[in-house]
Amino acid sequence: MEFNKVTPEIIEQLKVIAPGRAFSGEEINEDYAHDEMRFYGQQLPDAVVEVTSAEEVSAIVKLANEKNIPIIPRGAGTGLAGGAVAKMGGIVISTVRMNHIKSYDLGNLTVTVEPGVLLNDLAQDAEKQGLLYPPDPGEKFATLGGNVSTNAGGMRAVKYGCTRDYVRAMEVVLPTGEIVTFGLKVPKTSSGYSFVQLMCGSEGTLGIITELTLKLIPKPQETVSLIIPFEDLETAISCVPHFFLNKLQPQALEFMGRDIVEMSEKYLEKENFPKVVDGVEAGAYLLVTYDGSNRDQLDEICEQTGEVVFENGALDVFVADTPDKIRDAWAARSQFLEAIQAATDELDECDVVVPRDKIAEYFNWALTLQDKYHMAIRGFGHAGDGNLHIYACKEGDMSLEEFAGKTDQIMDEMYAKAIEMGGEISGEHGIGHSKVKFLEKAAGETKMNLMRGIKQVFDPNNILNPGKVCERCD
């Protein structure tokens, strides 16, 4: 793939399109060189434009298409697969200033937002309306446009589904600069191919999202969380299928080992998880949340949960039933990645999803890679939907080159094992550029060619986020 450079003349044109919001050279903030995982590349783009409208996006894309210059859409830069890194230079279109919640349609239970609205901001605003936006990715300060572009999952996916399940319609700028609308507010359709679903998870390779219409639900009246300690991780994970066999419907169901809990509590300087129960050391935990219409309903569910988990090895059940207690219970879980990052010089992440009944087998197998590669392996995950986050961590005086070589082998083994068990190589973080080679192995030639064919139809000049999802940067 060969592209033209951004010339001083093009910079001047960008400044006309977006006065005071087009940057180049030393004006570009270093944050635009990378996403949350610096390990997946650090390269400044040739220019950054912080857009405020679909019309500005359209004008920039038309210019880039005419001049054969790459365009990289970017939200808050919280991605974990290198999807917003300008590996081939070009122009980053930042949507951070398109951050307005435009309107609610209470009759149809939808909200229309700009793509730069933060997940946290919509969650809080919807709550004021007595509504809930169910998708709940761990990074609350990601943009909604980024969530849709990666089909972010999160902790509530076990009950409510992923981001794509809440996208009704979107405004999109195509690589030609044409502004189109995909989808409508209606809750169902059988009208040809679904462009909305195609855009979800496309990571900015097919079009640039400039507006979203999202589905909301009435906010549940009551919520309760349970911390459930077990003697070991295998017993904890093996308990998970029994929630579903007994028709329990948790809003969130997470698993974690004691080591990662202690790392997070040390990072937060606050302890909330019991370490010893009736003289028995707790080695792992399930963290469960239920929501419902009234307290009596939740009390009954908690009682039934207690019966189920005690029959399957739980040491105890600790109930958090006030907003403060619930917040404290989830505080450690919310900081797992940050705690791991604080404890290591460098890390690489595996974001696989496997069938629920394979979680324990897969996770225990992954831990055996520690001895094989002499590398620390940390992990946790969404027990309710089989999505695991496993990290290979650099320790000691290992060079970055040696670390990169070992993690490449580790990730190759991890993804191959997930596929062998009937899983996928990414549950919610997307492919970006860092996982393309693994997707090629997992998907096979036919599926990869179909994806590349779709990309070619949408973007014949390949200017939109080149080198991502279905094609390599190298």
Short mmCIF file of C-alpha atoms in Angstrom, two decimals:
data_model
loop_
_atom_site.label_atom_id
_atom_site.label_comp_id
_atom_site.label_asym_id
_atom_site.label_seq_id
_atom_site.Cartn_x
_atom_site.Cartn_y
_atom_site.Cartn_z
CA MET A 1 0.00 0.00 0.00
CA GLU A 2 1.45 3.33 -1.07
CA PHE A 3 -0.02 6.69 -0.16
CA ASN A 4 0.88 10.31 -0.73
CA LYS A 5 2.22 12.58 1.99
CA VAL A 6 0.30 15.43 3.56
CA THR A 7 1.80 18.54 2.00
CA PRO A 8 1.87 22.10 3.44
CA GLU A 9 -0.78 22.98 0.86
CA ILE A 10 -3.07 20.23 2.16
CA ILE A 11 -2.48 21.42 5.74
CA GLU A 12 -3.67 24.88 4.70
CA GLN A 13 -6.79 23.35 3.15
CA LEU A 14 -7.49 21.46 6.37
CA LYS A 15 -7.18 24.71 8.33
CA VAL A 16 -9.79 26.28 6.08
CA ILE A 17 -12.16 23.34 6.62
CA ALA A 18 -11.67 23.35 10.42
CA PRO A 19 -10.35 26.77 11.54
CA GLY A 20 -8.26 26.53 14.70
CA ARG A 21 -8.72 22.76 14.90
CA ALA A 22 -6.25 21.43 12.32
CA PHE A 23 -2.78 20.56 13.60
CA SER A 24 0.49 19.36 12.10
CA GLY A 25 4.13 18.80 13.10
CA GLU A 26 4.95 19.89 16.65
CA GLU A 27 1.37 21.11 17.15
CA ILE A 28 0.16 17.49 17.38
CA ASN A 29 -0.30 16.16 20.89
CA GLU A 30 1.82 13.06 21.56
CA ASP A 31 -1.30 11.16 22.66
CA TYR A 32 -2.32 10.93 19.01
CA ALA A 33 0.69 8.65 18.36
CA HIS A 34 -0.80 5.65 20.14
CA ASP A 35 -3.82 4.15 21.82
CA GLU A 36 -4.03 2.64 25.32
CA MET A 37 -1.63 -0.16 24.33
CA ARG A 38 1.57 1.68 23.42
CA PHE A 39 3.15 -1.70 22.71
CA TYR A 40 1.10 -1.85 19.50
CA GLY A 41 2.86 1.11 17.94
CA GLN A 42 3.68 4.76 18.45
CA GLN A 43 3.62 6.94 15.36
CA LEU A 44 2.41 10.50 14.99
CA PRO A 45 0.09 11.19 12.06
CA ASP A 46 0.95 13.91 9.55
CA ALA A 47 -2.07 15.93 10.64
CA VAL A 48 -4.90 15.88 13.17
CA VAL A 49 -8.26 17.55 12.67
CA GLU A 50 -10.69 17.81 15.57
CA VAL A 51 -13.96 17.93 13.67
CA THR A 52 -17.30 19.32 14.83
CA SER A 53 -19.72 18.21 12.09
CA ALA A 54 -20.42 15.61 9.44
CA GLU A 55 -19.88 18.31 6.82
CA GLU A 56 -16.31 18.87 8.02
CA VAL A 57 -15.66 15.14 7.98
CA SER A 58 -17.06 14.96 4.46
CA ALA A 59 -14.84 17.78 3.19
CA ILE A 60 -11.71 16.21 4.72
CA VAL A 61 -12.49 12.75 3.37
CA LYS A 62 -13.16 14.11 -0.13
CA LEU A 63 -9.80 15.86 -0.04
CA ALA A 64 -7.99 12.75 1.22
CA ASN A 65 -9.66 10.51 -1.34
CA GLU A 66 -8.65 12.86 -4.14
CA LYS A 67 -5.05 13.12 -2.90
CA ASN A 68 -4.69 9.42 -1.91
CA ILE A 69 -3.98 10.11 1.76
CA PRO A 70 -4.91 7.76 4.64
CA ILE A 71 -7.66 8.78 7.07
CA ILE A 72 -7.67 7.38 10.61
CA PRO A 73 -10.89 7.95 12.63
CA ARG A 74 -10.28 8.28 16.35
CA GLY A 75 -12.32 8.78 19.50
CA ALA A 76 -10.77 8.92 22.97
CA GLY A 77 -7.84 6.69 22.04
CA THR A 78 -8.71 4.03 24.63
CA GLY A 79 -8.48 1.13 22.16
CA LEU A 80 -6.40 -1.95 22.96
CA ALA A 81 -5.52 -3.30 19.52
CA GLY A 82 -3.79 -0.41 17.75
CA GLY A 83 -6.88 0.43 15.73
CA ALA A 84 -6.41 4.22 15.93
CA VAL A 85 -2.65 4.27 15.30
CA ALA A 86 -1.56 6.05 12.12
CA LYS A 87 0.78 3.27 11.01
CA MET A 88 0.99 4.73 7.49
CA GLY A 89 0.86 8.39 8.37
CA GLY A 90 -2.01 10.45 7.05
CA ILE A 91 -4.76 12.46 8.73
CA VAL A 92 -6.36 11.57 12.04
CA ILE A 93 -9.99 12.70 12.21
CA SER A 94 -10.71 13.15 15.91
CA THR A 95 -14.33 13.20 17.06
CA VAL A 96 -13.62 14.40 20.62
CA ARG A 97 -15.38 17.73 19.98
CA MET A 98 -18.49 16.00 18.59
CA ASN A 99 -19.64 15.30 22.12
CA HIS A 100 -23.27 16.38 22.30
CA ILE A 101 -26.24 14.30 23.40
CA LYS A 102 -28.66 15.66 20.82
CA SER A 103 -32.10 14.36 21.80
CA TYR A 104 -34.15 11.66 23.51
CA ASP A 105 -37.15 10.01 21.91
CA LEU A 106 -39.01 8.65 24.93
CA GLY A 107 -41.81 7.26 22.80
CA ASN A 108 -39.37 4.97 21.01
CA LEU A 109 -36.84 4.69 23.87
CA THR A 110 -33.90 5.95 21.83
CA VAL A 111 -31.27 8.65 22.18
CA THR A 112 -29.42 10.41 19.37
CA VAL A 113 -25.81 11.34 20.08
CA GLU A 114 -22.66 12.52 18.37
CA PRO A 115 -19.85 9.94 18.20
CA GLY A 116 -17.56 11.77 20.64
CA VAL A 117 -19.98 11.49 23.58
CA LEU A 118 -18.32 9.51 26.37
CA LEU A 119 -19.96 6.32 27.57
CA ASN A 120 -19.87 7.64 31.13
CA ASP A 121 -21.67 10.85 30.13
CA LEU A 122 -24.49 9.04 28.34
CA ALA A 123 -24.87 6.58 31.23
CA GLN A 124 -25.28 9.41 33.75
CA ASP A 125 -27.56 11.48 31.54
CA ALA A 126 -29.81 8.55 30.65
CA GLU A 127 -30.15 7.72 34.34
CA LYS A 128 -31.59 11.20 34.94
CA GLN A 129 -34.32 10.27 32.45
CA GLY A 130 -35.02 7.04 34.35
CA LEU A 131 -33.37 5.07 31.54
CA LEU A 132 -30.40 2.72 31.10
CA TYR A 133 -27.96 2.36 28.23
CA PRO A 134 -27.06 -1.30 28.88
CA PRO A 135 -23.63 -1.69 27.20
CA ASP A 136 -21.02 -1.36 29.93
CA PRO A 137 -17.43 -1.69 28.65
CA GLY A 138 -14.77 -1.42 31.32
CA GLU A 139 -13.40 1.87 29.99
CA LYS A 140 -16.15 4.32 30.92
CA PHE A 141 -14.37 7.26 29.28
CA ALA A 142 -14.28 5.77 25.79
CA THR A 143 -16.41 7.43 23.13
CA LEU A 144 -19.63 5.87 21.88
CA GLY A 145 -18.34 6.06 18.31
CA GLY A 146 -15.33 4.00 19.35
CA ASN A 147 -17.57 1.54 21.22
CA VAL A 148 -19.67 1.00 18.11
CA SER A 149 -16.64 0.78 15.82
CA THR A 150 -15.20 -2.07 17.91
CA ASN A 151 -18.54 -3.55 19.02
CA ALA A 152 -17.42 -3.16 22.63
CA GLY A 153 -18.81 -5.71 25.05
CA GLY A 154 -18.45 -5.20 28.75
CA MET A 155 -19.67 -6.68 31.99
CA ARG A 156 -23.41 -6.45 31.33
CA ALA A 157 -23.18 -8.35 28.03
CA VAL A 158 -24.15 -11.62 29.74
CA LYS A 159 -27.70 -10.30 30.24
CA TYR A 160 -28.11 -7.41 27.83
CA GLY A 161 -25.80 -8.13 24.90
CA CYS A 162 -23.04 -6.07 23.26
CA THR A 163 -22.97 -2.59 21.77
CA ARG A 164 -24.25 -3.71 18.36
CA ASP A 165 -27.51 -4.84 19.99
CA TYR A 166 -28.30 -1.20 20.88
CA VAL A 167 -27.52 0.58 17.61
CA ARG A 168 -30.70 1.46 15.73
CA ALA A 169 -29.34 3.95 13.20
CA MET A 170 -26.26 5.95 12.30
CA GLU A 171 -25.08 8.75 10.07
CA VAL A 172 -21.91 7.81 8.21
CA VAL A 173 -19.47 9.59 5.93
CA LEU A 174 -18.32 7.26 3.17
CA PRO A 175 -14.80 7.40 1.63
CA THR A 176 -16.22 9.47 -1.25
CA GLY A 177 -17.37 12.10 1.24
CA GLU A 178 -21.03 11.22 0.74
CA ILE A 179 -23.11 11.48 3.94
CA VAL A 180 -25.57 8.61 4.32
CA THR A 181 -27.94 7.26 6.99
CA PHE A 182 -28.04 3.57 7.82
CA GLY A 183 -30.95 2.16 9.81
CA LEU A 184 -33.98 3.78 11.41
CA LYS A 185 -35.54 4.06 14.89
CA VAL A 186 -37.78 1.06 14.20
CA PRO A 187 -36.95 -1.98 16.37
CA LYS A 188 -37.04 -4.55 13.57
CA THR A 189 -36.25 -4.76 9.89
CA SER A 190 -36.03 -7.36 7.15
CA SER A 191 -35.06 -4.98 4.38
CA GLY A 192 -31.97 -6.29 2.68
CA TYR A 193 -28.45 -6.34 4.07
CA SER A 194 -27.94 -4.61 7.41
CA PHE A 195 -25.47 -1.78 6.90
CA VAL A 196 -25.81 -0.88 10.59
CA GLN A 197 -24.57 -4.29 11.66
CA LEU A 198 -21.81 -4.21 9.06
CA MET A 199 -20.54 -0.90 10.42
CA CYS A 200 -20.55 -2.19 14.01
CA GLY A 201 -17.11 -3.64 14.59
CA SER A 202 -15.65 -2.33 11.30
CA GLU A 203 -13.16 -0.13 13.20
CA GLY A 204 -13.36 2.85 10.85
CA THR A 205 -12.38 0.87 7.75
CA LEU A 206 -15.69 1.29 5.88
CA GLY A 207 -16.97 4.73 6.91
CA ILE A 208 -16.77 7.38 9.61
CA ILE A 209 -19.65 7.53 12.07
CA THR A 210 -20.89 11.08 12.70
CA GLU A 211 -24.17 10.39 14.54
CA LEU A 212 -25.72 7.46 16.39
CA THR A 213 -29.27 6.56 17.41
CA LEU A 214 -29.10 4.13 20.31
CA LYS A 215 -31.70 1.98 22.03
CA LEU A 216 -32.38 2.52 25.74
CA ILE A 217 -34.34 0.53 28.30
CA PRO A 218 -36.15 1.57 31.50
CA LYS A 219 -33.66 1.70 34.36
CA PRO A 220 -34.07 -1.27 36.74
CA GLN A 221 -35.35 -0.10 40.11
CA GLU A 222 -33.05 -2.20 42.28
CA THR A 223 -29.53 -3.60 42.02
CA VAL A 224 -27.51 -5.91 44.24
CA SER A 225 -23.98 -7.32 43.95
CA LEU A 226 -22.50 -10.47 45.48
CA ILE A 227 -18.86 -11.23 46.23
CA ILE A 228 -18.52 -15.02 46.27
CA PRO A 229 -15.16 -16.44 47.43
CA PHE A 230 -13.90 -19.91 46.50
CA GLU A 231 -10.89 -21.90 47.59
CA ASP A 232 -9.43 -21.98 44.08
CA LEU A 233 -10.02 -20.57 40.60
CA GLU A 234 -11.06 -23.85 39.00
CA THR A 235 -13.88 -24.32 41.51
CA ALA A 236 -15.03 -20.73 40.98
CA ILE A 237 -15.13 -21.00 37.20
CA SER A 238 -16.71 -24.47 37.30
CA CYS A 239 -19.59 -22.95 39.28
CA VAL A 240 -20.51 -20.54 36.45
CA PRO A 241 -22.68 -22.87 34.30
CA HIS A 242 -24.88 -23.57 37.32
CA PHE A 243 -26.15 -19.97 37.29
CA PHE A 244 -27.69 -20.60 33.88
CA LEU A 245 -28.79 -24.17 34.54
CA ASN A 246 -30.78 -22.78 37.48
CA LYS A 247 -32.31 -20.00 35.36
CA LEU A 248 -30.56 -17.20 37.20
CA GLN A 249 -30.03 -14.10 35.05
CA PRO A 250 -27.10 -12.06 36.35
CA GLN A 251 -26.58 -8.61 34.93
CA ALA A 252 -22.84 -9.23 35.28
CA LEU A 253 -20.83 -12.31 36.23
CA GLU A 254 -17.06 -11.91 36.54
CA PHE A 255 -14.29 -14.22 37.70
CA MET A 256 -10.92 -13.32 39.15
CA GLY A 257 -8.06 -14.94 41.01
CA ARG A 258 -6.85 -13.69 44.35
CA ASP A 259 -3.56 -12.49 42.89
CA ILE A 260 -5.23 -10.02 40.53
CA VAL A 261 -7.61 -8.84 43.29
CA GLU A 262 -4.68 -8.12 45.61
CA MET A 263 -2.84 -6.26 42.84
CA SER A 264 -5.90 -4.08 42.25
CA GLU A 265 -6.57 -3.45 45.93
CA LYS A 266 -2.94 -2.45 46.41
CA TYR A 267 -3.28 -0.09 43.46
CA LEU A 268 -6.45 1.42 44.97
CA GLU A 269 -5.12 1.29 48.53
CA LYS A 270 -8.43 -0.18 49.65
CA GLU A 271 -9.54 -3.76 50.45
CA ASN A 272 -13.06 -5.05 49.84
CA PHE A 273 -12.63 -8.77 49.11
CA PRO A 274 -12.47 -11.28 52.01
CA LYS A 275 -9.20 -13.22 52.05
CA VAL A 276 -10.00 -15.85 54.71
CA VAL A 277 -13.43 -17.41 55.32
CA ASP A 278 -13.89 -19.64 58.37
CA GLY A 279 -10.18 -20.36 58.41
CA VAL A 280 -10.01 -21.20 54.68
CA GLU A 281 -7.90 -19.09 52.34
CA ALA A 282 -9.90 -17.67 49.42
CA GLY A 283 -8.04 -18.25 46.16
CA ALA A 284 -10.61 -16.91 43.69
CA TYR A 285 -13.88 -15.02 43.44
CA LEU A 286 -17.01 -14.57 41.42
CA LEU A 287 -18.42 -11.05 41.37
CA VAL A 288 -22.11 -11.07 40.47
CA THR A 289 -24.69 -8.34 39.95
CA TYR A 290 -28.47 -8.75 39.62
CA ASP A 291 -31.01 -6.08 38.77
CA GLY A 292 -34.76 -6.16 39.06
CA SER A 293 -38.00 -4.31 39.69
CA ASN A 294 -38.13 -4.62 43.49
CA ARG A 295 -36.12 -5.63 46.56
CA ASP A 296 -38.22 -8.71 47.34
CA GLN A 297 -37.46 -10.09 43.88
CA LEU A 298 -33.72 -9.58 44.37
CA ASP A 299 -33.76 -11.04 47.87
CA GLU A 300 -35.32 -14.21 46.46
CA ILE A 301 -32.71 -14.35 43.67
CA CYS A 302 -29.86 -13.86 46.17
CA GLU A 303 -31.22 -16.66 48.35
CA GLN A 304 -31.45 -19.00 45.36
CA THR A 305 -27.94 -18.00 44.28
CA GLY A 306 -26.61 -18.84 47.72
CA GLU A 307 -28.09 -22.32 47.52
CA VAL A 308 -26.58 -22.89 44.07
CA VAL A 309 -23.07 -21.65 44.82
CA PHE A 310 -22.80 -23.40 48.22
CA GLU A 311 -23.64 -26.66 46.49
CA ASN A 312 -20.78 -25.96 44.08
CA GLY A 313 -17.91 -25.05 46.37
CA ALA A 314 -18.47 -21.44 47.47
CA LEU A 315 -16.99 -20.50 50.84
CA ASP A 316 -19.54 -17.77 51.52
CA VAL A 317 -21.69 -15.09 49.88
CA PHE A 318 -21.17 -11.43 50.74
CA VAL A 319 -24.01 -9.09 49.76
CA ALA A 320 -23.53 -5.47 48.64
CA ASP A 321 -26.98 -3.91 48.54
CA THR A 322 -26.40 -0.15 48.79
CA PRO A 323 -24.91 2.15 46.12
CA ASP A 324 -21.74 2.67 48.19
CA LYS A 325 -21.25 -1.04 48.85
CA ILE A 326 -21.88 -1.91 45.19
CA ARG A 327 -19.42 0.76 44.05
CA ASP A 328 -16.79 -0.54 46.47
CA ALA A 329 -17.36 -4.14 45.37
CA TRP A 330 -16.76 -3.23 41.74
CA ALA A 331 -13.94 -0.76 42.33
CA ALA A 332 -11.23 -3.42 42.34
CA ARG A 333 -12.63 -5.10 39.21
CA SER A 334 -12.75 -1.80 37.33
CA GLN A 335 -9.03 -1.19 37.92
CA PHE A 336 -7.63 -4.61 36.97
CA LEU A 337 -5.94 -3.44 33.76
CA GLU A 338 -4.52 -0.33 35.40
CA ALA A 339 -3.18 -2.43 38.28
CA ILE A 340 -1.48 -4.87 35.91
CA GLN A 341 0.00 -1.99 33.91
CA ALA A 342 1.34 -0.40 37.09
CA ALA A 343 3.07 -3.64 38.09
CA THR A 344 4.92 -4.32 34.82
CA ASP A 345 7.17 -2.52 32.36
CA GLU A 346 5.28 -3.77 29.32
CA LEU A 347 2.41 -6.10 28.53
CA ASP A 348 0.55 -7.74 25.68
CA GLU A 349 -3.10 -8.74 25.88
CA CYS A 350 -5.14 -11.67 24.64
CA ASP A 351 -8.90 -10.95 24.41
CA VAL A 352 -10.32 -14.36 23.50
CA VAL A 353 -13.83 -15.67 23.94
CA VAL A 354 -14.52 -19.38 24.48
CA PRO A 355 -17.66 -21.38 25.31
CA ARG A 356 -18.61 -20.92 28.97
CA ASP A 357 -18.03 -24.57 29.80
CA LYS A 358 -14.45 -24.26 28.49
CA ILE A 359 -13.41 -21.25 30.59
CA ALA A 360 -11.70 -23.21 33.37
CA GLU A 361 -9.93 -25.54 30.96
CA TYR A 362 -8.70 -22.65 28.81
CA PHE A 363 -7.57 -20.46 31.68
CA ASN A 364 -5.70 -23.24 33.44
CA TRP A 365 -4.00 -24.13 30.14
CA ALA A 366 -3.00 -20.48 29.63
CA LEU A 367 -1.31 -20.38 33.01
CA THR A 368 0.97 -23.26 31.95
CA LEU A 369 2.58 -20.87 29.45
CA GLN A 370 4.26 -19.08 32.37
CA ASP A 371 6.79 -21.87 32.83
CA LYS A 372 7.14 -22.55 29.13
CA TYR A 373 8.07 -18.96 28.27
CA HIS A 374 9.33 -17.76 31.68
CA MET A 375 6.81 -14.94 31.53
CA ALA A 376 4.22 -13.78 34.09
CA ILE A 377 0.65 -14.48 32.94
CA ARG A 378 -2.19 -12.52 34.56
CA GLY A 379 -5.85 -12.83 33.77
CA PHE A 380 -9.51 -12.31 34.59
CA GLY A 381 -12.68 -12.27 32.61
CA HIS A 382 -16.39 -12.16 31.96
CA ALA A 383 -17.38 -15.58 33.26
CA GLY A 384 -20.94 -15.14 32.07
CA ASP A 385 -20.05 -14.91 28.36
CA GLY A 386 -16.66 -16.64 28.16
CA ASN A 387 -14.66 -13.52 27.31
CA LEU A 388 -11.20 -13.73 28.92
CA HIS A 389 -8.53 -11.05 29.26
CA ILE A 390 -5.12 -12.62 29.65
CA TYR A 391 -1.89 -10.63 29.82
CA ALA A 392 1.72 -11.59 29.18
CA CYS A 393 3.80 -9.29 31.38
CA LYS A 394 7.40 -8.23 30.94
CA GLU A 395 9.48 -8.67 34.07
CA GLY A 396 13.05 -8.17 35.17
CA ASP A 397 15.77 -7.21 32.70
CA MET A 398 14.16 -8.83 29.65
CA SER A 399 14.75 -6.68 26.57
CA LEU A 400 11.80 -5.31 24.61
CA GLU A 401 12.90 -7.34 21.58
CA GLU A 402 12.94 -10.57 23.59
CA PHE A 403 9.57 -9.68 25.12
CA ALA A 404 8.04 -9.00 21.68
CA GLY A 405 9.35 -12.31 20.34
CA LYS A 406 8.01 -14.31 23.26
CA THR A 407 4.63 -12.61 23.34
CA ASP A 408 4.19 -13.23 19.63
CA GLN A 409 4.58 -16.95 20.28
CA ILE A 410 2.37 -16.83 23.37
CA MET A 411 -0.43 -15.02 21.52
CA ASP A 412 -0.16 -17.44 18.62
CA GLU A 413 -0.66 -20.35 21.01
CA MET A 414 -3.46 -18.65 22.93
CA TYR A 415 -5.47 -17.77 19.84
CA ALA A 416 -4.96 -21.21 18.31
CA LYS A 417 -6.16 -22.85 21.52
CA ALA A 418 -9.25 -20.63 21.64
CA ILE A 419 -10.16 -21.58 18.07
CA GLU A 420 -9.57 -25.25 18.87
CA MET A 421 -12.07 -24.94 21.73
CA GLY A 422 -14.72 -23.32 19.53
CA GLY A 423 -13.95 -19.71 20.39
CA GLU A 424 -12.87 -16.50 18.67
CA ILE A 425 -9.72 -14.38 18.90
CA SER A 426 -11.46 -11.22 20.10
CA GLY A 427 -14.48 -10.93 22.34
CA GLU A 428 -14.74 -7.15 22.53
CA HIS A 429 -11.52 -5.23 21.80
CA GLY A 430 -11.44 -5.68 18.04
CA ILE A 431 -8.64 -6.53 15.64
CA GLY A 432 -6.91 -3.22 14.90
CA HIS A 433 -3.57 -3.90 13.25
CA SER A 434 -2.12 -5.98 16.08
CA LYS A 435 -4.31 -9.05 15.56
CA VAL A 436 -4.68 -9.18 11.78
CA LYS A 437 -2.24 -12.07 11.36
CA PHE A 438 -4.07 -14.04 14.05
CA LEU A 439 -7.44 -13.34 12.42
CA GLU A 440 -6.04 -14.59 9.11
CA LYS A 441 -5.21 -17.93 10.72
CA ALA A 442 -8.52 -18.15 12.54
CA ALA A 443 -10.86 -17.03 9.76
CA GLY A 444 -9.15 -18.69 6.80
CA GLU A 445 -8.69 -17.51 3.24
CA THR A 446 -12.33 -17.55 2.13
CA LYS A 447 -13.62 -15.38 4.98
CA MET A 448 -10.68 -13.00 4.79
CA ASN A 449 -11.27 -12.53 1.05
CA LEU A 450 -14.95 -11.82 1.70
CA MET A 451 -13.99 -9.14 4.23
CA ARG A 452 -11.45 -7.65 1.85
CA GLY A 453 -14.09 -7.65 -0.88
CA ILE A 454 -16.49 -5.68 1.34
CA LYS A 455 -13.69 -3.24 2.14
CA GLN A 456 -12.97 -2.82 -1.58
CA VAL A 457 -16.61 -2.02 -2.38
CA PHE A 458 -16.86 0.62 0.34
CA ASP A 459 -13.37 2.03 -0.01
CA PRO A 460 -11.81 1.27 -3.43
CA ASN A 461 -8.85 3.60 -2.81
CA ASN A 462 -8.26 2.05 0.63
CA ILE A 463 -7.86 5.39 2.42
CA LEU A 464 -9.95 4.55 5.51
CA ASN A 465 -7.81 3.16 8.34
CA PRO A 466 -5.61 1.08 6.03
CA GLY A 467 -3.77 -1.90 7.47
CA LYS A 468 -6.50 -2.69 10.00
CA VAL A 469 -8.95 -5.56 10.56
CA CYS A 470 -8.56 -7.52 7.31
CA GLU A 471 -5.27 -6.31 5.83
CA ARG A 472 -1.77 -5.97 7.18
CA CYS A 473 0.27 -2.82 7.64
CA ASP A 474 3.51 -4.53 6.52
#
